[in-house]
mmCIF file of C-alpha atoms and ligand atoms in Angstrom:
data_model
loop_
_atom_site.group_PDB
_atom_site.id
_atom_site.type_symbol
_atom_site.label_atom_id
_atom_site.label_comp_id
_atom_site.label_asym_id
_atom_site.label_seq_id
_atom_site.Cartn_x
_atom_site.Cartn_y
_atom_site.Cartn_z
ATOM 1 C CA MET A 1 -0.183 -0.206 0.083
ATOM 2 C CA LEU A 2 1.230 3.442 -1.075
ATOM 3 C CA PRO A 3 2.232 5.784 2.474
ATOM 4 C CA PHE A 4 0.443 8.517 0.823
ATOM 5 C CA ALA A 5 -2.132 9.622 -1.475
ATOM 6 C CA ARG A 6 -1.321 13.537 -1.382
ATOM 7 C CA VAL A 7 2.094 14.847 -1.494
ATOM 8 C CA THR A 8 2.939 18.357 -1.351
ATOM 9 C CA ILE A 9 6.617 19.598 -1.758
ATOM 10 C CA LEU A 10 8.010 22.802 -1.093
ATOM 11 C CA GLY A 11 11.186 24.146 -3.235
ATOM 12 C CA LEU A 12 11.019 22.686 -6.280
ATOM 13 C CA GLY A 13 15.090 22.611 -6.902
ATOM 14 C CA LEU A 14 17.181 19.600 -7.218
ATOM 15 C CA ILE A 15 16.449 17.854 -4.066
ATOM 16 C CA GLY A 16 12.172 18.574 -4.709
ATOM 17 C CA SER A 17 12.174 18.103 -8.177
ATOM 18 C CA SER A 18 13.985 14.725 -7.634
ATOM 19 C CA ILE A 19 11.318 13.681 -4.995
ATOM 20 C CA ALA A 20 8.543 14.862 -7.619
ATOM 21 C CA ARG A 21 9.646 12.462 -10.765
ATOM 22 C CA GLY A 22 10.855 10.067 -8.136
ATOM 23 C CA ILE A 23 7.264 9.918 -7.150
ATOM 24 C CA ARG A 24 5.848 9.595 -10.793
ATOM 25 C CA ALA A 25 7.630 7.274 -11.434
ATOM 26 C CA THR A 26 7.558 4.687 -8.642
ATOM 27 C CA MET A 27 4.440 5.814 -7.444
ATOM 28 C CA PRO A 28 2.015 7.381 -9.898
ATOM 29 C CA THR A 29 -1.203 7.381 -8.693
ATOM 30 C CA VAL A 30 0.181 9.503 -6.223
ATOM 31 C CA ARG A 31 -0.970 13.314 -6.212
ATOM 32 C CA VAL A 32 1.887 15.735 -6.344
ATOM 33 C CA THR A 33 1.106 19.744 -5.662
ATOM 34 C CA GLY A 34 3.925 21.632 -5.809
ATOM 35 C CA TYR A 35 5.242 25.264 -5.002
ATOM 36 C CA ASP A 36 8.436 27.124 -4.869
ATOM 37 C CA ALA A 37 8.703 31.168 -3.318
ATOM 38 C CA ASP A 38 10.320 32.108 -6.969
ATOM 39 C CA PRO A 39 7.812 32.730 -9.394
ATOM 40 C CA ALA A 40 10.306 32.046 -12.246
ATOM 41 C CA VAL A 41 10.661 28.501 -10.584
ATOM 42 C CA ARG A 42 6.967 28.206 -10.900
ATOM 43 C CA ALA A 43 6.841 28.964 -14.351
ATOM 44 C CA ARG A 44 9.575 26.438 -14.936
ATOM 45 C CA ALA A 45 8.108 23.618 -13.015
ATOM 46 C CA ARG A 46 4.710 24.355 -15.204
ATOM 47 C CA ALA A 47 6.232 24.293 -18.475
ATOM 48 C CA ILE A 48 8.290 21.297 -17.642
ATOM 49 C CA ASP A 49 5.139 19.542 -16.127
ATOM 50 C CA LEU A 50 7.028 18.465 -13.014
ATOM 51 C CA CYS A 51 3.906 17.823 -10.988
ATOM 52 C CA ASP A 52 0.322 17.478 -11.037
ATOM 53 C CA ASP A 53 -0.179 21.412 -9.780
ATOM 54 C CA ILE A 54 1.631 24.203 -9.437
ATOM 55 C CA ALA A 55 0.252 26.219 -6.448
ATOM 56 C CA ASP A 56 0.616 30.172 -6.256
ATOM 57 C CA THR A 57 1.082 30.117 -2.824
ATOM 58 C CA ALA A 58 2.210 28.020 0.230
ATOM 59 C CA GLY A 59 -1.626 27.784 1.573
ATOM 60 C CA THR A 60 -2.989 26.565 -1.160
ATOM 61 C CA ALA A 61 -0.153 23.982 -2.048
ATOM 62 C CA ALA A 62 -1.127 22.342 1.510
ATOM 63 C CA ILE A 63 -4.304 22.149 1.973
ATOM 64 C CA ASP A 64 -5.209 18.629 1.246
ATOM 65 C CA ALA A 65 -1.916 17.342 1.807
ATOM 66 C CA ASP A 66 -1.114 14.321 3.813
ATOM 67 C CA LEU A 67 2.652 14.556 3.274
ATOM 68 C CA VAL A 68 3.996 18.339 3.289
ATOM 69 C CA MET A 69 7.630 17.648 2.360
ATOM 70 C CA LEU A 70 9.909 20.918 2.769
ATOM 71 C CA CYS A 71 13.200 20.927 0.301
ATOM 72 C CA VAL A 72 13.957 24.664 0.645
ATOM 73 C CA PRO A 73 17.358 25.411 2.117
ATOM 74 C CA VAL A 74 18.168 24.803 5.533
ATOM 75 C CA GLY A 75 17.957 28.882 6.660
ATOM 76 C CA ALA A 76 14.435 28.625 5.006
ATOM 77 C CA MET A 77 13.065 25.741 6.839
ATOM 78 C CA GLY A 78 11.442 27.980 9.531
ATOM 79 C CA ALA A 79 9.872 30.491 7.020
ATOM 80 C CA ALA A 80 8.307 27.570 4.701
ATOM 81 C CA ALA A 81 6.899 25.942 7.588
ATOM 82 C CA GLN A 82 5.177 29.155 8.983
ATOM 83 C CA SER A 83 4.028 29.605 5.355
ATOM 84 C CA ILE A 84 1.559 26.684 5.503
ATOM 85 C CA ALA A 85 0.780 27.027 8.880
ATOM 86 C CA GLU A 86 -2.834 28.358 8.792
ATOM 87 C CA ASP A 87 -3.685 25.778 5.902
ATOM 88 C CA VAL A 88 -1.803 22.502 6.411
ATOM 89 C CA PRO A 89 -4.254 19.770 8.218
ATOM 90 C CA ALA A 90 -3.216 18.802 11.541
ATOM 91 C CA GLU A 91 -3.797 15.003 10.187
ATOM 92 C CA ALA A 92 -0.945 15.763 7.557
ATOM 93 C CA ILE A 93 2.929 14.391 8.333
ATOM 94 C CA VAL A 94 5.689 17.098 7.892
ATOM 95 C CA SER A 95 9.065 16.416 6.995
ATOM 96 C CA ASP A 96 12.133 17.806 5.219
ATOM 97 C CA VAL A 97 15.358 17.158 3.231
ATOM 98 C CA GLY A 98 17.861 19.721 5.212
ATOM 99 C CA GLY A 99 21.670 18.965 5.536
ATOM 100 C CA ALA A 100 21.609 20.009 9.270
ATOM 101 C CA LYS A 101 19.011 18.453 11.577
ATOM 102 C CA VAL A 102 19.011 19.943 14.968
ATOM 103 C CA SER A 103 18.142 23.388 13.973
ATOM 104 C CA VAL A 104 15.908 22.921 11.257
ATOM 105 C CA ALA A 105 13.752 20.298 13.239
ATOM 106 C CA THR A 106 13.560 22.918 16.326
ATOM 107 C CA ALA A 107 12.448 25.444 13.380
ATOM 108 C CA ILE A 108 9.536 23.189 11.691
ATOM 109 C CA ARG A 109 8.173 22.350 15.170
ATOM 110 C CA GLN A 110 7.814 25.481 16.330
ATOM 111 C CA ALA A 111 6.385 26.668 13.169
ATOM 112 C CA LEU A 112 3.487 23.587 12.915
ATOM 113 C CA PRO A 113 3.436 22.467 16.940
ATOM 114 C CA ASN A 114 -0.080 20.723 16.014
ATOM 115 C CA ASN A 115 1.393 18.170 13.268
ATOM 116 C CA ILE A 116 3.422 15.186 13.749
ATOM 117 C CA VAL A 117 6.850 16.292 12.220
ATOM 118 C CA VAL A 118 9.784 13.554 11.106
ATOM 119 C CA PRO A 119 12.810 15.203 9.971
ATOM 120 C CA GLY A 120 14.856 13.163 7.448
ATOM 121 C CA HIS A 121 17.954 13.694 5.315
ATOM 122 C CA PRO A 122 18.788 12.280 1.913
ATOM 123 C CA VAL A 123 22.628 11.425 1.626
ATOM 124 C CA ALA A 124 22.190 12.117 -2.395
ATOM 125 C CA GLY A 125 22.835 15.060 -4.281
ATOM 126 C CA THR A 126 24.958 16.618 -7.177
ATOM 127 C CA GLU A 127 26.637 20.668 -7.289
ATOM 128 C CA HIS A 128 23.519 21.226 -9.421
ATOM 129 C CA SER A 129 20.357 23.537 -8.554
ATOM 130 C CA GLY A 130 17.471 24.092 -9.869
ATOM 131 C CA PRO A 131 13.748 22.342 -11.474
ATOM 132 C CA ASP A 132 15.537 21.060 -14.352
ATOM 133 C CA SER A 133 18.665 19.741 -12.438
ATOM 134 C CA GLY A 134 16.567 16.369 -10.313
ATOM 135 C CA PHE A 135 16.379 12.816 -12.129
ATOM 136 C CA ALA A 136 14.497 10.167 -10.359
ATOM 137 C CA THR A 137 17.024 8.036 -9.569
ATOM 138 C CA LEU A 138 18.984 10.308 -7.536
ATOM 139 C CA PHE A 139 17.776 8.403 -4.376
ATOM 140 C CA LYS A 140 18.018 4.926 -5.189
ATOM 141 C CA GLY A 141 20.282 3.073 -3.499
ATOM 142 C CA ARG A 142 21.452 5.707 -1.401
ATOM 143 C CA TRP A 143 20.413 6.296 2.679
ATOM 144 C CA CYS A 144 18.176 8.587 3.962
ATOM 145 C CA ILE A 145 18.453 9.221 7.402
ATOM 146 C CA LEU A 146 15.406 10.291 9.312
ATOM 147 C CA THR A 147 15.825 11.922 13.062
ATOM 148 C CA PRO A 148 12.217 11.629 14.797
ATOM 149 C CA GLU A 149 12.221 12.378 18.723
ATOM 150 C CA GLY A 150 11.843 9.317 20.780
ATOM 151 C CA ASP A 151 8.276 9.483 21.404
ATOM 152 C CA THR A 152 7.288 10.387 17.686
ATOM 153 C CA ASN A 153 4.316 8.567 16.220
ATOM 154 C CA PRO A 154 5.804 4.894 15.088
ATOM 155 C CA THR A 155 3.197 4.785 11.961
ATOM 156 C CA ALA A 156 4.246 8.281 11.007
ATOM 157 C CA VAL A 157 8.054 7.285 11.288
ATOM 158 C CA MET A 158 7.180 3.774 9.085
ATOM 159 C CA ARG A 159 4.754 5.379 6.350
ATOM 160 C CA ILE A 160 7.920 8.227 6.130
ATOM 161 C CA SER A 161 10.448 4.968 5.876
ATOM 162 C CA THR A 162 8.305 3.523 2.842
ATOM 163 C CA PHE A 163 7.753 6.647 1.099
ATOM 164 C CA TRP A 164 11.949 7.111 0.865
ATOM 165 C CA GLU A 165 12.331 3.083 0.335
ATOM 166 C CA SER A 166 9.780 3.202 -2.524
ATOM 167 C CA LEU A 167 12.030 6.128 -4.221
ATOM 168 C CA GLY A 168 14.934 3.593 -3.982
ATOM 169 C CA ALA A 169 16.688 4.783 -0.859
ATOM 170 C CA GLN A 170 17.686 2.667 2.498
ATOM 171 C CA VAL A 171 16.711 4.376 5.680
ATOM 172 C CA GLU A 172 18.661 4.751 9.051
ATOM 173 C CA ILE A 173 17.226 6.073 12.249
ATOM 174 C CA MET A 174 19.386 8.377 13.798
ATOM 175 C CA ASP A 175 19.691 11.257 16.213
ATOM 176 C CA ALA A 176 19.755 14.328 14.559
ATOM 177 C CA ARG A 177 22.786 15.378 17.239
ATOM 178 C CA HIS A 178 24.705 12.781 16.037
ATOM 179 C CA HIS A 179 23.737 13.269 12.583
ATOM 180 C CA ASP A 180 25.168 16.920 12.535
ATOM 181 C CA LEU A 181 28.170 15.511 13.734
ATOM 182 C CA VAL A 182 28.058 12.424 11.267
ATOM 183 C CA LEU A 183 27.526 14.624 8.346
ATOM 184 C CA ALA A 184 29.946 17.325 9.283
ATOM 185 C CA VAL A 185 32.761 14.874 8.729
ATOM 186 C CA THR A 186 31.530 13.034 6.050
ATOM 187 C CA SER A 187 29.937 16.179 3.885
ATOM 188 C CA HIS A 188 30.097 19.556 5.124
ATOM 189 C CA VAL A 189 33.712 20.111 6.070
ATOM 190 C CA PRO A 190 34.996 18.478 2.717
ATOM 191 C CA HIS A 191 32.738 20.715 0.679
ATOM 192 C CA LEU A 192 34.219 23.438 2.798
ATOM 193 C CA ILE A 193 37.629 22.243 1.855
ATOM 194 C CA ALA A 194 36.354 22.235 -1.633
ATOM 195 C CA TYR A 195 35.681 25.995 -1.435
ATOM 196 C CA SER A 196 38.692 26.596 0.365
ATOM 197 C CA ILE A 197 41.092 25.218 -2.008
ATOM 198 C CA VAL A 198 39.287 25.973 -4.904
ATOM 199 C CA GLY A 199 39.325 30.156 -3.644
ATOM 200 C CA THR A 200 43.211 29.703 -2.925
ATOM 201 C CA ALA A 201 44.196 28.190 -5.962
ATOM 202 C CA SER A 202 41.736 31.431 -7.696
ATOM 203 C CA ASP A 203 43.736 33.717 -5.451
ATOM 204 C CA LEU A 204 47.217 32.330 -6.574
ATOM 205 C CA GLU A 205 45.959 32.564 -10.389
ATOM 206 C CA GLU A 206 48.290 35.647 -11.192
ATOM 207 C CA VAL A 207 51.412 34.185 -9.758
ATOM 208 C CA THR A 208 50.700 30.784 -11.647
ATOM 209 C CA GLN A 209 49.558 32.367 -14.715
ATOM 210 C CA SER A 210 46.651 30.874 -15.017
ATOM 211 C CA GLU A 211 48.078 27.087 -14.742
ATOM 212 C CA VAL A 212 45.547 26.584 -12.314
ATOM 213 C CA ILE A 213 42.883 26.403 -14.725
ATOM 214 C CA LYS A 214 44.941 24.771 -17.508
ATOM 215 C CA TYR A 215 45.928 21.614 -15.862
ATOM 216 C CA SER A 216 43.018 21.502 -13.658
ATOM 217 C CA ALA A 217 42.182 17.546 -14.847
ATOM 218 C CA GLY A 218 43.274 15.887 -12.409
ATOM 219 C CA GLY A 219 42.586 16.068 -8.591
ATOM 220 C CA PHE A 220 42.129 19.820 -8.317
ATOM 221 C CA ARG A 221 39.099 19.351 -10.816
ATOM 222 C CA ASP A 222 37.366 16.870 -8.304
ATOM 223 C CA PHE A 223 37.242 19.711 -6.036
ATOM 224 C CA THR A 224 35.761 22.447 -8.562
ATOM 225 C CA ARG A 225 32.994 20.273 -9.270
ATOM 226 C CA ILE A 226 31.966 20.373 -5.022
ATOM 227 C CA ALA A 227 32.732 23.962 -5.265
ATOM 228 C CA ALA A 228 30.523 24.569 -7.770
ATOM 229 C CA SER A 229 27.591 23.705 -5.202
ATOM 230 C CA ASP A 230 25.111 25.936 -4.834
ATOM 231 C CA PRO A 231 26.156 28.861 -2.627
ATOM 232 C CA VAL A 232 22.665 29.400 -0.642
ATOM 233 C CA MET A 233 22.333 26.376 0.322
ATOM 234 C CA TRP A 234 25.890 25.577 1.574
ATOM 235 C CA ARG A 235 26.352 29.330 3.145
ATOM 236 C CA ASP A 236 22.943 27.777 5.501
ATOM 237 C CA VAL A 237 24.454 24.436 6.227
ATOM 238 C CA PHE A 238 26.980 25.934 7.671
ATOM 239 C CA LEU A 239 25.025 28.445 10.031
ATOM 240 C CA ASN A 240 23.197 25.517 11.252
ATOM 241 C CA ASN A 241 25.445 23.146 12.272
ATOM 242 C CA ARG A 242 28.110 25.867 13.738
ATOM 243 C CA GLU A 243 28.828 23.740 16.704
ATOM 244 C CA ALA A 244 29.675 20.172 15.172
ATOM 245 C CA VAL A 245 31.389 21.906 11.719
ATOM 246 C CA LEU A 246 33.652 23.724 14.413
ATOM 247 C CA GLU A 247 34.817 20.540 16.548
ATOM 248 C CA ILE A 248 35.444 18.829 13.505
ATOM 249 C CA LEU A 249 37.383 21.826 11.998
ATOM 250 C CA GLN A 250 39.571 21.960 15.276
ATOM 251 C CA ARG A 251 40.246 18.167 14.947
ATOM 252 C CA LEU A 252 41.419 18.658 10.983
ATOM 253 C CA THR A 253 43.564 21.426 11.915
ATOM 254 C CA GLU A 254 45.190 19.674 14.590
ATOM 255 C CA ASP A 255 45.624 16.939 11.815
ATOM 256 C CA VAL A 256 47.221 18.880 9.234
ATOM 257 C CA THR A 257 49.716 20.464 11.516
ATOM 258 C CA MET A 258 50.683 16.980 12.328
ATOM 259 C CA LEU A 259 50.866 16.565 8.305
ATOM 260 C CA GLN A 260 52.673 20.227 8.057
ATOM 261 C CA ARG A 261 55.541 18.522 10.630
ATOM 262 C CA ALA A 262 55.597 15.192 8.920
ATOM 263 C CA ILE A 263 56.420 16.942 5.868
ATOM 264 C CA ARG A 264 59.145 19.793 7.867
ATOM 265 C CA TRP A 265 61.431 16.885 9.261
ATOM 266 C CA GLY A 266 60.646 14.269 6.332
ATOM 267 C CA ASP A 267 59.138 11.785 8.166
ATOM 268 C CA GLY A 268 58.173 9.322 5.427
ATOM 269 C CA ASP A 269 56.706 6.981 7.730
ATOM 270 C CA ALA A 270 54.212 9.075 9.079
ATOM 271 C CA LEU A 271 53.117 9.930 5.456
ATOM 272 C CA PHE A 272 53.145 6.770 4.152
ATOM 273 C CA ASP A 273 50.961 4.923 7.070
ATOM 274 C CA LEU A 274 48.463 7.536 6.948
ATOM 275 C CA PHE A 275 48.094 7.440 3.249
ATOM 276 C CA THR A 276 47.840 3.732 3.318
ATOM 277 C CA LYS A 277 45.025 4.126 6.004
ATOM 278 C CA THR A 278 42.851 6.485 3.887
ATOM 279 C CA ARG A 279 43.639 4.181 0.772
ATOM 280 C CA ALA A 280 42.095 1.393 2.904
ATOM 281 C CA ILE A 281 39.105 3.569 3.807
ATOM 282 C CA ARG A 282 38.353 4.325 -0.154
ATOM 283 C CA ARG A 283 38.760 1.039 -0.874
ATOM 284 C CA SER A 284 36.020 -0.386 1.711
ATOM 285 C CA ILE A 285 33.701 2.134 0.985
ATOM 286 C CA ILE A 286 34.002 1.071 -2.837
ATOM 287 C CA GLU A 287 33.694 -2.821 -1.358
ATOM 288 C CA GLN A 288 30.118 -1.601 0.382
ATOM 289 C CA GLY A 289 29.015 -0.062 -2.609
ATOM 290 C CA GLN A 290 28.597 3.496 -1.160
ATOM 291 C CA ASP A 291 31.018 4.747 -3.879
ATOM 292 C CA ASP A 292 28.964 7.176 -6.207
ATOM 293 C CA ALA A 293 30.056 3.858 -8.787
ATOM 294 C CA ARG A 294 28.559 5.233 -11.480
ATOM 295 C CA PRO A 295 31.351 6.138 -13.644
ATOM 296 C CA ASP A 296 29.908 9.571 -14.537
ATOM 297 C CA PHE A 297 27.512 10.055 -11.367
ATOM 298 C CA GLY A 298 27.231 13.784 -11.077
ATOM 299 C CA ARG A 299 29.371 14.563 -14.858
ATOM 300 C CA ALA A 300 26.265 13.121 -16.759
ATOM 301 C CA HIS A 301 23.872 16.144 -15.558
ATOM 302 C CA GLU A 302 26.404 19.000 -16.043
HETATM 303 N N1 NAD B 401 21.779 19.756 -3.314
HETATM 304 C C1 NAD B 401 21.867 18.277 -2.936
HETATM 305 O O1 NAD B 401 23.100 18.128 -2.668
HETATM 306 C C2 NAD B 401 21.433 17.747 -1.361
HETATM 307 C C3 NAD B 401 21.518 16.787 -1.079
HETATM 308 C C4 NAD B 401 20.426 16.500 0.077
HETATM 309 C C5 NAD B 401 19.761 17.240 0.651
HETATM 310 N N2 NAD B 401 19.802 18.762 0.260
HETATM 311 C C6 NAD B 401 19.169 19.895 0.956
HETATM 312 O O2 NAD B 401 18.046 19.735 0.164
HETATM 313 C C7 NAD B 401 17.285 21.107 0.246
HETATM 314 C C8 NAD B 401 17.222 21.740 -0.818
HETATM 315 O O3 NAD B 401 18.466 21.858 -1.934
HETATM 316 P P1 NAD B 401 18.355 22.161 -3.215
HETATM 317 O O4 NAD B 401 19.401 21.520 -3.461
HETATM 318 O O5 NAD B 401 17.042 20.892 -3.915
HETATM 319 O O6 NAD B 401 18.661 23.452 -3.486
HETATM 320 P P2 NAD B 401 17.996 24.324 -4.920
HETATM 321 O O7 NAD B 401 18.829 25.862 -4.662
HETATM 322 O O8 NAD B 401 17.993 23.722 -6.186
HETATM 323 O O9 NAD B 401 16.756 24.748 -4.429
HETATM 324 C C9 NAD B 401 15.974 25.091 -3.197
HETATM 325 C C10 NAD B 401 14.716 25.506 -3.921
HETATM 326 O O10 NAD B 401 13.865 26.321 -2.518
HETATM 327 C C11 NAD B 401 12.964 27.454 -3.035
HETATM 328 N N3 NAD B 401 12.917 27.937 -1.824
HETATM 329 C C12 NAD B 401 13.425 28.801 -1.373
HETATM 330 N N4 NAD B 401 12.851 29.112 0.227
HETATM 331 C C13 NAD B 401 11.485 28.884 -0.179
HETATM 332 C C14 NAD B 401 10.371 29.064 1.365
HETATM 333 N N5 NAD B 401 10.059 29.292 1.954
HETATM 334 N N6 NAD B 401 9.091 28.531 0.221
HETATM 335 C C15 NAD B 401 9.095 27.643 -0.747
HETATM 336 N N7 NAD B 401 10.387 27.455 -1.371
HETATM 337 C C16 NAD B 401 11.548 28.245 -1.203
HETATM 338 C C17 NAD B 401 14.158 28.325 -4.063
HETATM 339 O O11 NAD B 401 13.161 29.601 -4.658
HETATM 340 C C18 NAD B 401 14.715 26.990 -4.839
HETATM 341 O O12 NAD B 401 13.989 26.937 -5.899
HETATM 342 C C19 NAD B 401 18.722 21.960 1.455
HETATM 343 O O13 NAD B 401 18.026 22.184 2.576
HETATM 344 C C20 NAD B 401 19.759 21.486 1.280
HETATM 345 O O14 NAD B 401 20.133 20.904 2.606
HETATM 346 C C21 NAD B 401 20.223 19.143 -0.799
HETATM 347 O O1 PRE B 402 27.378 14.295 -4.449
HETATM 348 C C1 PRE B 402 27.287 15.616 -4.408
HETATM 349 O O2 PRE B 402 27.757 16.488 -5.312
HETATM 350 C C2 PRE B 402 27.124 16.228 -2.586
HETATM 351 O O3 PRE B 402 27.515 17.313 -2.135
HETATM 352 C C3 PRE B 402 25.863 15.292 -2.150
HETATM 353 C C4 PRE B 402 25.958 15.696 -0.724
HETATM 354 C C5 PRE B 402 27.069 14.848 -0.442
HETATM 355 O O4 PRE B 402 28.053 15.442 0.582
HETATM 356 O O5 PRE B 402 27.325 13.824 -0.122
HETATM 357 C C6 PRE B 402 25.718 16.866 -0.268
HETATM 358 C C7 PRE B 402 24.838 17.480 0.375
HETATM 359 C C8 PRE B 402 23.903 16.924 1.233
HETATM 360 O O6 PRE B 402 23.324 17.041 1.815
HETATM 361 C C9 PRE B 402 24.158 15.454 0.689
HETATM 362 C C10 PRE B 402 24.958 14.915 -0.197
#
């Protein structure tokens, strides 16, 4: 049985449009209503027939929903939840896809105290944004982490789990604070490193006489893909997962200092040992099938 009959998606960018396309592909009888705060995005969503209906206000989009999925930047989650507060049925389950969970869950619960809220985060994405960038198979074989509170209605959690499983994801339940720490290591700080190294390289362009761009076919190119990710989305993630990101950055700074020392003092063993360990981590990720094994993943949508 389908977990929901009428799904409303607020925010029709990469993730919202991927969910809309995924529903059409895997649950075609579910009615999908979309809304985006940007009129140009609404017009585009209508032009490409993204949903069964595109509403002109958030309230009308949510009025008969049994699931509302908030797919807006982390810093806009509270405002998006507030924008449906007067219209969303009390029986509707509200969920989201935000990359930081503690602050988002708090903002949504404050705006919608009468609804069951099951926060979520599909750990799948690309560096692209907007309604044209989404695709139905984005979540296939990827994790979706749900962070319900201990006393959240189990049936609601089960329905959201079934929803994500229908889109091809594997569901994991996690404490929100733990999610934020784990994602700080696996996603947030890696993005910060990419933004930082590409920024440094660009500052050095004059010195290197454009050779940074010319020879960017190797490792640097992979960093530029990540550093092309949406500036609003990532600004919001860092401002809303401040504590965990700062904690991981502190650890990273200490480890980089250790590497600095090893290079300075010619401690080849220290470098070799670390690089051997990290190579094994990469291999185990591939063995577990969690790599973006699709050879052109991300690039196919450039
Ligand atoms: N991009 C990724 O790789 C990725 C992966 C997993 C989760 N996420 C999360 O998904 C969310 C959306 O990211 P995205 O990549 O789809 O961004 P996006 O920029 O492609 O789309 C976001 C859309 O939200 C709209 N919006 C902003 N405020 C709104 C509001 N108050 N009401 C309605 N619409 C509003 C914007 O106009 C935009 O069209 C973020 O919270 C992000 O953390 C992103
Ligand atoms: O593959 C990418 O481009 C991503 O950045 C996806 C990625 C990640 O870091 O893994 C980015 C942000 C998310 O919230 C979830 C997934």
